[in-house]
Coordinates of C-alpha atoms and ligand atoms in Angstrom, one line a residue:
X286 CA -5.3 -0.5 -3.4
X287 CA -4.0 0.9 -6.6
X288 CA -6.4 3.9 -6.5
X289 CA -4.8 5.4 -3.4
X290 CA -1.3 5.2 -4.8
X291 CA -0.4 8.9 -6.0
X292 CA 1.9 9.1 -9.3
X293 CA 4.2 11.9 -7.5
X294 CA 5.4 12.2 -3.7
X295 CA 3.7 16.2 -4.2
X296 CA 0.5 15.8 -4.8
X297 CA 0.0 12.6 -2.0
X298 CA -1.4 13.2 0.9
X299 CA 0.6 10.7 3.2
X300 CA 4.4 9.4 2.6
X301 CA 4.2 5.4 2.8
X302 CA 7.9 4.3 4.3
X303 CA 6.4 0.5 2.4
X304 CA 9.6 -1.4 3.9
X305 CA 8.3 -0.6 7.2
X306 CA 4.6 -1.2 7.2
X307 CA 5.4 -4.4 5.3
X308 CA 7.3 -5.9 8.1
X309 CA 5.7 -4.4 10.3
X310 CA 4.2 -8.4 12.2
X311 CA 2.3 -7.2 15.3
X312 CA -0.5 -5.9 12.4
X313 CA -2.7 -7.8 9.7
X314 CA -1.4 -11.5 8.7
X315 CA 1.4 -13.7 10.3
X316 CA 4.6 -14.3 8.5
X317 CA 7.2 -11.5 7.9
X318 CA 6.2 -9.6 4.5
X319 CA 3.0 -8.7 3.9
X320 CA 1.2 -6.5 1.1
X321 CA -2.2 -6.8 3.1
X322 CA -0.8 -4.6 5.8
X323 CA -0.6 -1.5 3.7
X324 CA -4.2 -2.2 2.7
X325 CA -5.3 -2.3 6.8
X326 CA -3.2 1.3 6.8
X327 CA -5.0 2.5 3.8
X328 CA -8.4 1.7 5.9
X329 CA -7.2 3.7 8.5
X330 CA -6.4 6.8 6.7
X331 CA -10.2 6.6 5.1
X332 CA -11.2 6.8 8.8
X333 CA -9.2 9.4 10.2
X334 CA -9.1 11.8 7.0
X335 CA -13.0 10.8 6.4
X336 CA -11.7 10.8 2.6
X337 CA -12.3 7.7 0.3
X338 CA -9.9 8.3 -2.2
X339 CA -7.0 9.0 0.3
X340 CA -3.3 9.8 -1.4
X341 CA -0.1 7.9 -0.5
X342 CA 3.1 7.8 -2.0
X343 CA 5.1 4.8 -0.9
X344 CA 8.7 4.4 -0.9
X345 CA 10.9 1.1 -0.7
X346 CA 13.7 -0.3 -0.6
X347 CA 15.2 -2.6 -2.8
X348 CA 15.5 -5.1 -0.7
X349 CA 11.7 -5.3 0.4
X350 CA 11.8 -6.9 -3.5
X351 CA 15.2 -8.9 -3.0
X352 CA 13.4 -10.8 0.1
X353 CA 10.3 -11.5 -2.1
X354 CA 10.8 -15.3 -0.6
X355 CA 9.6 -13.8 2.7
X356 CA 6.2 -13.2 1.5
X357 CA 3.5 -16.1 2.1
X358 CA 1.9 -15.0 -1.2
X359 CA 3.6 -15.0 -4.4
X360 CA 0.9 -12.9 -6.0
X361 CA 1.9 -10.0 -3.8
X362 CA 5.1 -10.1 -5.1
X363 CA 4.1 -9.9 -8.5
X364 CA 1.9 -6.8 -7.6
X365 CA 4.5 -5.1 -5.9
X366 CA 6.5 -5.3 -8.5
X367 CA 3.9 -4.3 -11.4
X368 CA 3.5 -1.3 -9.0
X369 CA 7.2 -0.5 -9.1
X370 CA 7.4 -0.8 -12.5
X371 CA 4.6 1.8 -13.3
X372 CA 5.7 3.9 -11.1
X373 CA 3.4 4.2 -8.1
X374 CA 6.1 3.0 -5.8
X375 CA 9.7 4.8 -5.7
X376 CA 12.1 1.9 -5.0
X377 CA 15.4 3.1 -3.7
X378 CA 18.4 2.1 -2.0
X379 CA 17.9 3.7 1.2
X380 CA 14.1 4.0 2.0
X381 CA 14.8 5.8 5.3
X382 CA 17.0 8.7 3.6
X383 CA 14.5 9.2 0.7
X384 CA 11.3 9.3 2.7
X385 CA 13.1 11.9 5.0
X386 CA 14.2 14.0 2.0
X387 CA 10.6 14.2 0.8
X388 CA 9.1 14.9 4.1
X389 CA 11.4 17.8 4.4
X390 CA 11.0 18.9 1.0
X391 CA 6.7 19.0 1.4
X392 CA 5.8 18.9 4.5
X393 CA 3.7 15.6 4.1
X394 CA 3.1 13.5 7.3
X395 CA 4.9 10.2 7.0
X396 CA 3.6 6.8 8.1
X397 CA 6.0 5.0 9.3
X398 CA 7.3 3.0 12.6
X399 CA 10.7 4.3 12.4
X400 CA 12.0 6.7 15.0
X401 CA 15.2 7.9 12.4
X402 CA 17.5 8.0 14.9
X403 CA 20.8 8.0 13.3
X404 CA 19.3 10.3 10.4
X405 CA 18.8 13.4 13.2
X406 CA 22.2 14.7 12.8
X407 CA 21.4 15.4 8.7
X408 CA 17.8 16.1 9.9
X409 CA 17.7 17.8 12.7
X410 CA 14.0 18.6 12.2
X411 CA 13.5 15.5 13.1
X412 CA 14.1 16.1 17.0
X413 CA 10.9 17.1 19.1
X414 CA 8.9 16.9 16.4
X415 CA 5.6 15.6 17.1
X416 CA 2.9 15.5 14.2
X417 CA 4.7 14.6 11.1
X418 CA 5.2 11.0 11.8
X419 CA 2.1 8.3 12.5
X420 CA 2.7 4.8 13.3
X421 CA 1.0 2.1 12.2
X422 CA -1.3 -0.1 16.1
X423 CA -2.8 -2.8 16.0
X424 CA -6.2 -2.3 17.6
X425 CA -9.3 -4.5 18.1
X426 CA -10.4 -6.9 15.6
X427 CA -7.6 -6.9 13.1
X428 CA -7.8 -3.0 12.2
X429 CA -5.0 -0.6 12.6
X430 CA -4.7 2.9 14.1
X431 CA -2.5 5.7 12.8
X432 CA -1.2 7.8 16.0
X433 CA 1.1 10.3 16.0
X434 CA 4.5 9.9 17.3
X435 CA 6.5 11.7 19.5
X436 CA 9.8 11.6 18.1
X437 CA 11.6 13.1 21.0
X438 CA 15.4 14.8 21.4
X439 CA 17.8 12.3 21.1
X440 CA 21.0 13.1 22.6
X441 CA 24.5 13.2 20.3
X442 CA 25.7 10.5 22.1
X443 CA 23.1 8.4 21.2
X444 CA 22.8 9.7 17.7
X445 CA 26.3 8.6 16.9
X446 CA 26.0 5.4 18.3
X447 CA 23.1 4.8 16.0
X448 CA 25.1 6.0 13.5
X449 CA 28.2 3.8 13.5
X450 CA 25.9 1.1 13.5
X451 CA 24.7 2.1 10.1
X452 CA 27.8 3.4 8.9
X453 CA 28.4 1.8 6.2
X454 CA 24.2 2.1 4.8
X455 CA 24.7 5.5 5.1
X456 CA 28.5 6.4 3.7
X457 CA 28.8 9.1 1.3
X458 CA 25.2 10.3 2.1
X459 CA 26.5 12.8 5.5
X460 CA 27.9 15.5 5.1
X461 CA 27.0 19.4 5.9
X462 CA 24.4 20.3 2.9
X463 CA 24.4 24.0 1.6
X464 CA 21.8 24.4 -0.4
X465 CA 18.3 25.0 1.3
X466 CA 15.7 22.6 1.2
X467 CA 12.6 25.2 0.7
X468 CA 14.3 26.4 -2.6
X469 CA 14.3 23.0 -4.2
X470 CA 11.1 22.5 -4.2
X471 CA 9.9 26.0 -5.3
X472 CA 12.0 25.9 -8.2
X473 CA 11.6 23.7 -11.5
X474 CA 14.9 21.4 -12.2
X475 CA 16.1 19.7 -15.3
X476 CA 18.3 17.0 -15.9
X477 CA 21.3 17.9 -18.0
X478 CA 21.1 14.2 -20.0
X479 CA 18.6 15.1 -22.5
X480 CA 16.4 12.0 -22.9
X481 CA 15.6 12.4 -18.9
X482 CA 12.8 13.8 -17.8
X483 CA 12.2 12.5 -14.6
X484 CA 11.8 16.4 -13.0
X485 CA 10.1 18.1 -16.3
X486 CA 7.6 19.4 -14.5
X487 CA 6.1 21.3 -18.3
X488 CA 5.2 17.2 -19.6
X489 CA 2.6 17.0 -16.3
X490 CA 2.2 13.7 -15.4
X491 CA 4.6 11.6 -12.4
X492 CA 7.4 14.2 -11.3
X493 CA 9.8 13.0 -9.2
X494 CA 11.3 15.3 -6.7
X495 CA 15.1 15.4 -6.4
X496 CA 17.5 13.8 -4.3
X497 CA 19.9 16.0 -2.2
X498 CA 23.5 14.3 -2.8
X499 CA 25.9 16.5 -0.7
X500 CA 23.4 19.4 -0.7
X501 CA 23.0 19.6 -4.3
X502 CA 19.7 18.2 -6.2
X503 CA 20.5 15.9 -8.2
X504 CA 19.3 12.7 -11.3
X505 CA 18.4 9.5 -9.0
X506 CA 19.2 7.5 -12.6
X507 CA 21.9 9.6 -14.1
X508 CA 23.6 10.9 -10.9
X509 CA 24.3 14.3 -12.6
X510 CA 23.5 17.9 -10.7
X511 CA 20.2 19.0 -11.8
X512 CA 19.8 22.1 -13.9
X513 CA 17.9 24.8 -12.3
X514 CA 14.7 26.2 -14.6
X515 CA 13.4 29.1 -12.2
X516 CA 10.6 29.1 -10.1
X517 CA 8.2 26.8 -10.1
X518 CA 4.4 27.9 -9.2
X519 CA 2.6 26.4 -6.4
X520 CA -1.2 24.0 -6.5
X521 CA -3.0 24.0 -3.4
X522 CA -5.4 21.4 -2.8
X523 CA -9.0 21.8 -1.5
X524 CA -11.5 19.0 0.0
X525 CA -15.3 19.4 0.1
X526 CA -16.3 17.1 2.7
X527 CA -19.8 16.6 3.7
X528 CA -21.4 15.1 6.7
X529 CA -17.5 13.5 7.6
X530 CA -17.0 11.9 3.6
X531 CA -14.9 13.5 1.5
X532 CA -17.0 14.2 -2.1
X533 CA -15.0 16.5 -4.2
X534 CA -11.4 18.2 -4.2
X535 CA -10.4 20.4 -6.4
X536 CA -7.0 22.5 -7.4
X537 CA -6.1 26.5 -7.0
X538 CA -3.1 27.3 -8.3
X539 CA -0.3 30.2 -7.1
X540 CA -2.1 33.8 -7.9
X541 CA -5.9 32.5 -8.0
X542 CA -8.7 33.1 -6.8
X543 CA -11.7 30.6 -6.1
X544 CA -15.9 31.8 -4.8
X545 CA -16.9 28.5 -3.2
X546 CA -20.9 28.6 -2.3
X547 CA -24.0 27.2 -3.6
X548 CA -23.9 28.6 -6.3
X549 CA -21.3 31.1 -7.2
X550 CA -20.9 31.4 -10.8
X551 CA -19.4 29.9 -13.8
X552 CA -15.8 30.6 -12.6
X553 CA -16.8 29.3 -8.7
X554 CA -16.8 25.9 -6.8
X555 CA -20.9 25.4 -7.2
X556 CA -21.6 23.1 -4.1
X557 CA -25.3 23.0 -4.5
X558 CA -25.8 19.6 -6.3
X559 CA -23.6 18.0 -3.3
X560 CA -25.8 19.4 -0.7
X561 CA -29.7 18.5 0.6
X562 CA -31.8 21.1 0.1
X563 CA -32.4 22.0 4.0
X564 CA -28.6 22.1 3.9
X565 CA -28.5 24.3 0.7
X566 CA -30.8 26.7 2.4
X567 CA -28.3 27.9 4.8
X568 CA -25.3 28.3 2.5
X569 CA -24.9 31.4 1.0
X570 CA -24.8 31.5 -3.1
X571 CA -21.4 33.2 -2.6
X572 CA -20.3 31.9 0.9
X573 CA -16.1 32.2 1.0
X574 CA -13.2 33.0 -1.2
X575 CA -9.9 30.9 -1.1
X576 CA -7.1 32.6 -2.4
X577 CA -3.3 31.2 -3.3
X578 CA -1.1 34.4 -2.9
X579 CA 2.5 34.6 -2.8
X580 CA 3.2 30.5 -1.2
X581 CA 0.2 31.2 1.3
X582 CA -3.5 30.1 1.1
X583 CA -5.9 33.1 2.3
X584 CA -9.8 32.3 3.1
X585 CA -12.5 35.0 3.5
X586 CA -16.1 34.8 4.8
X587 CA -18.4 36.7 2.1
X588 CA -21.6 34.8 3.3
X589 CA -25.3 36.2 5.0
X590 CA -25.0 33.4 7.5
X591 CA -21.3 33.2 9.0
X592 CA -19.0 30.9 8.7
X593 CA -16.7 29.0 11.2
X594 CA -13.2 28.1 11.4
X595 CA -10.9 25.5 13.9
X596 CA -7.1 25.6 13.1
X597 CA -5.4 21.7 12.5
X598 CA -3.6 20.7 16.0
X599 CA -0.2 20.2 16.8
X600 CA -1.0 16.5 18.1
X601 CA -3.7 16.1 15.2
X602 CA -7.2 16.8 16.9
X603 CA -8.2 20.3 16.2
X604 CA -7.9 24.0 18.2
X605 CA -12.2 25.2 18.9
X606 CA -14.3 26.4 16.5
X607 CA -13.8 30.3 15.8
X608 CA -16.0 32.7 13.9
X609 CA -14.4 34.2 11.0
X610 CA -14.2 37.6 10.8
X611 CA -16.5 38.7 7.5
X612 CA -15.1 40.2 4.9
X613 CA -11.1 39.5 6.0
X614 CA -8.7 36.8 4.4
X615 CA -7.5 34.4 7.3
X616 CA -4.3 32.0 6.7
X617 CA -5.9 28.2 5.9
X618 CA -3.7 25.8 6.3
X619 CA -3.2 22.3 5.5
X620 CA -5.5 20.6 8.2
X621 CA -7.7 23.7 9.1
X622 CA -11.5 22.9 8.5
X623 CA -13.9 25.9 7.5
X624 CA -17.3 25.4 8.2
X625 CA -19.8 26.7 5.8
X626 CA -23.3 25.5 7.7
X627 CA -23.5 22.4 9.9
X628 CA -21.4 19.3 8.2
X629 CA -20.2 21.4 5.1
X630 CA -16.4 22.0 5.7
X631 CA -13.8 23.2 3.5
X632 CA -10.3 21.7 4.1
X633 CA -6.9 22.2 2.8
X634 CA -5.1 18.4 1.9
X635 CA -1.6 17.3 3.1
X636 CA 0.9 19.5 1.2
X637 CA 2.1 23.0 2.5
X638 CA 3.5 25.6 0.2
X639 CA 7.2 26.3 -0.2
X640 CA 6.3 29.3 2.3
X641 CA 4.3 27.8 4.4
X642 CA 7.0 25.2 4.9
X643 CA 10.0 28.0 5.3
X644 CA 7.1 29.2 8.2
X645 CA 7.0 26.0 9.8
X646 CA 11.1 25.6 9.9
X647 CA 11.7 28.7 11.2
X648 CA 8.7 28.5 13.7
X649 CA 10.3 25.0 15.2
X650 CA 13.5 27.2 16.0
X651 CA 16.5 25.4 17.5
X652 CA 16.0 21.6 18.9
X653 CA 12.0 21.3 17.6
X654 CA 10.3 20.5 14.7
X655 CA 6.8 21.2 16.2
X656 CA 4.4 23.0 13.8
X657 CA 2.9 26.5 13.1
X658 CA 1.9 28.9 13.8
X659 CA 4.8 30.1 15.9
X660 CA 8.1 32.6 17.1
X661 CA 10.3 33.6 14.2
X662 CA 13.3 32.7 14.9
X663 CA 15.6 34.1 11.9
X664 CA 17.4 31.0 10.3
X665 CA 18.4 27.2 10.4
X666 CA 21.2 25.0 8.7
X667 CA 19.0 22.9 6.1
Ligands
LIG299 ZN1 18.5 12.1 -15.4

């Protein structure tokens, strides 16, 4: 499982709320903790995504460690922990408010059977939204299904309720936040204690993103305000998946340019040894261009033989197959699957850019949090 566990929460393509999936009893094993049913989920995202080496970043909390008498298997336990301590799970205090600050901050689709209800008045995004959260189903011989929940609007009434209930979870973490969430995560941050470089994002490697304490980024180990180092550029990830199996991805960062064909040069994304030849035939040496301008990801049919385009769903699933128009960039989003000739797509993995994201918040307008494309309704309170 190890393989599929991402070093940073921005460069997954799945949030993991662990806590949840591990207790989660109607799936995998009897007995109330189990490590085996995040392995089930991982199977299930190979399906759906059709990519073996699937990205998750899972968060816990710290008492899915403190009950480690409720697992049946004590080498689990000892896993978990390794895990933790290397870094490929984020163990907090309060699962539910980190996994939402991260889903806000990048867009990722969470997977989770959680329906957040007394977290909706801090994340209002959460209400009518209906893509960003999958839950975990048992279905016929001992796999599991991810489907996409309809989190619904919850009235204030019952909001509060929820609330009191976890009053005392939650103190000190409510409270009317300032500071926009889309600017966070386009800028670089520094923690003012020296030795920490928990968000040095100039050392590569794991980055955590920050947590939001009273609207204000901040150090999850030394509690100090983070220091803000300017803007930070944005990677888009691209998938070449082939016949429904993902076989290579590769990275474009903010202000490049990528050819992606058979063949397209020593600076382009050379498909050719990926493809059979009948296949090869009827891509063009030079087929598209992917470009990452200004937060947004452009694509641009170059090609003798067309290309074809269906935009990602709102409900997963996919809008129909389109022609694009040769010669002019067209938005690709996260989801969207280009089709250079018959089972040779291009697709864009989980994360959005900060733009992107600052689209879809201002396209879910009041009550929603339903995706792009959509109206432009001018601002909300983050
Ligand atoms: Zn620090």
């Amino acid at each position: 499982m190890e393989q599929h566990l991402a070093a940073s929460a921005e460069h997954a393509d799945y949030l993991v709320e662990l806590s949840n999936v591990v207790r989660q009893t109607n799936i995998g094993p009897r007995g109330p903790r189990s490590l085996r049913r995040l392995g089930l989920v991982l199977r299930a995202l190979m399906e759906l995504t059709g990519d073996p080496d699937v990205s998750v970043y899972p968060v816990a909390d710290i008492s899915l460690l403190g009950g480690h008498r409720e697992f049946a298997d004590p080498a689990e336990v000892r896993r978990l922990r390794r895990w933790v301590a290397d870094g490929l799970v984020e163990e907090v205090a309060d699962a539910d408010e980190r996994i939402l600050e991260l889903a806000r901050m990048t867009g990722t689709r969470v997977i989770t059977g959680d329906q957040y209800v007394d977290h909706r008045l801090e994340h209002d995004w959460i209400q009518g939204n209906t893509w960003q959260f999958l839950r975990p189903e048992p279905r016929a011989g001992g796999t599991v299904a991810l489907v996409p929940m309809d989190m619904g609007v919850r009235s204030a009434a019952e909001i509060s309720r929820k609330m009191e209930l976890s009053a005392l979870k939650k103190q000190g973490l409510i409270g009317p936040s300032s500071t926009p969430m889309t600017t966070v995560i386009m800028r670089s941050w520094r923690c003012p204690e020296r030795r920490c470089s928990l968000y040095d994002t100039r050392k590569g490697g794991r980055v955590l993103l920050p947590r939001i304490r009273g609207g204000v980024p901040t150090c999850e180990l030394h509690g100090l305000p983070l220091e803000d180092q300017g803007p930070r550029l944005g990677t888009a990830q691209l998938k070449a998946v082939i016949d429904g199996v993902c076989v290579a991805r590769y990275t474009l960062d903010e202000g490049a340019e990528a050819q992606v064909g058979r063949h397209p040069g020593p600076a382009g994304i050379a498909l050719h040894s990926l493809l059979k030849p009948e296949t090869a035939a009827r891509v063009s040496r030079t087929h598209v261009t992917v470009s990452a301008r200004k937060g947004s990801v452009l694509i641009r049919d170059v090609s003798s033989y067309g290309t074809r385009m269906r935009p990602a769903g709102r409900r997963g699933g996919f809008g129909p197959w389109e022609p694009l128009p040769p010669g002019t960039g067209r938005p690709f989003r996260p989801g969207d699957e280009v089709e250079l000739a018959p089972g040779v797509v291009l697709t864009r993995s989980g994360r959005r850019f900060p733009a992107e994201l600052a689209d879809a918040w201002r396209g879910a307008g009041g009550a929603g949090g339903a995706e792009p494309p959509g109206a432009s309704a001018p601002t909300r309170r983050y």
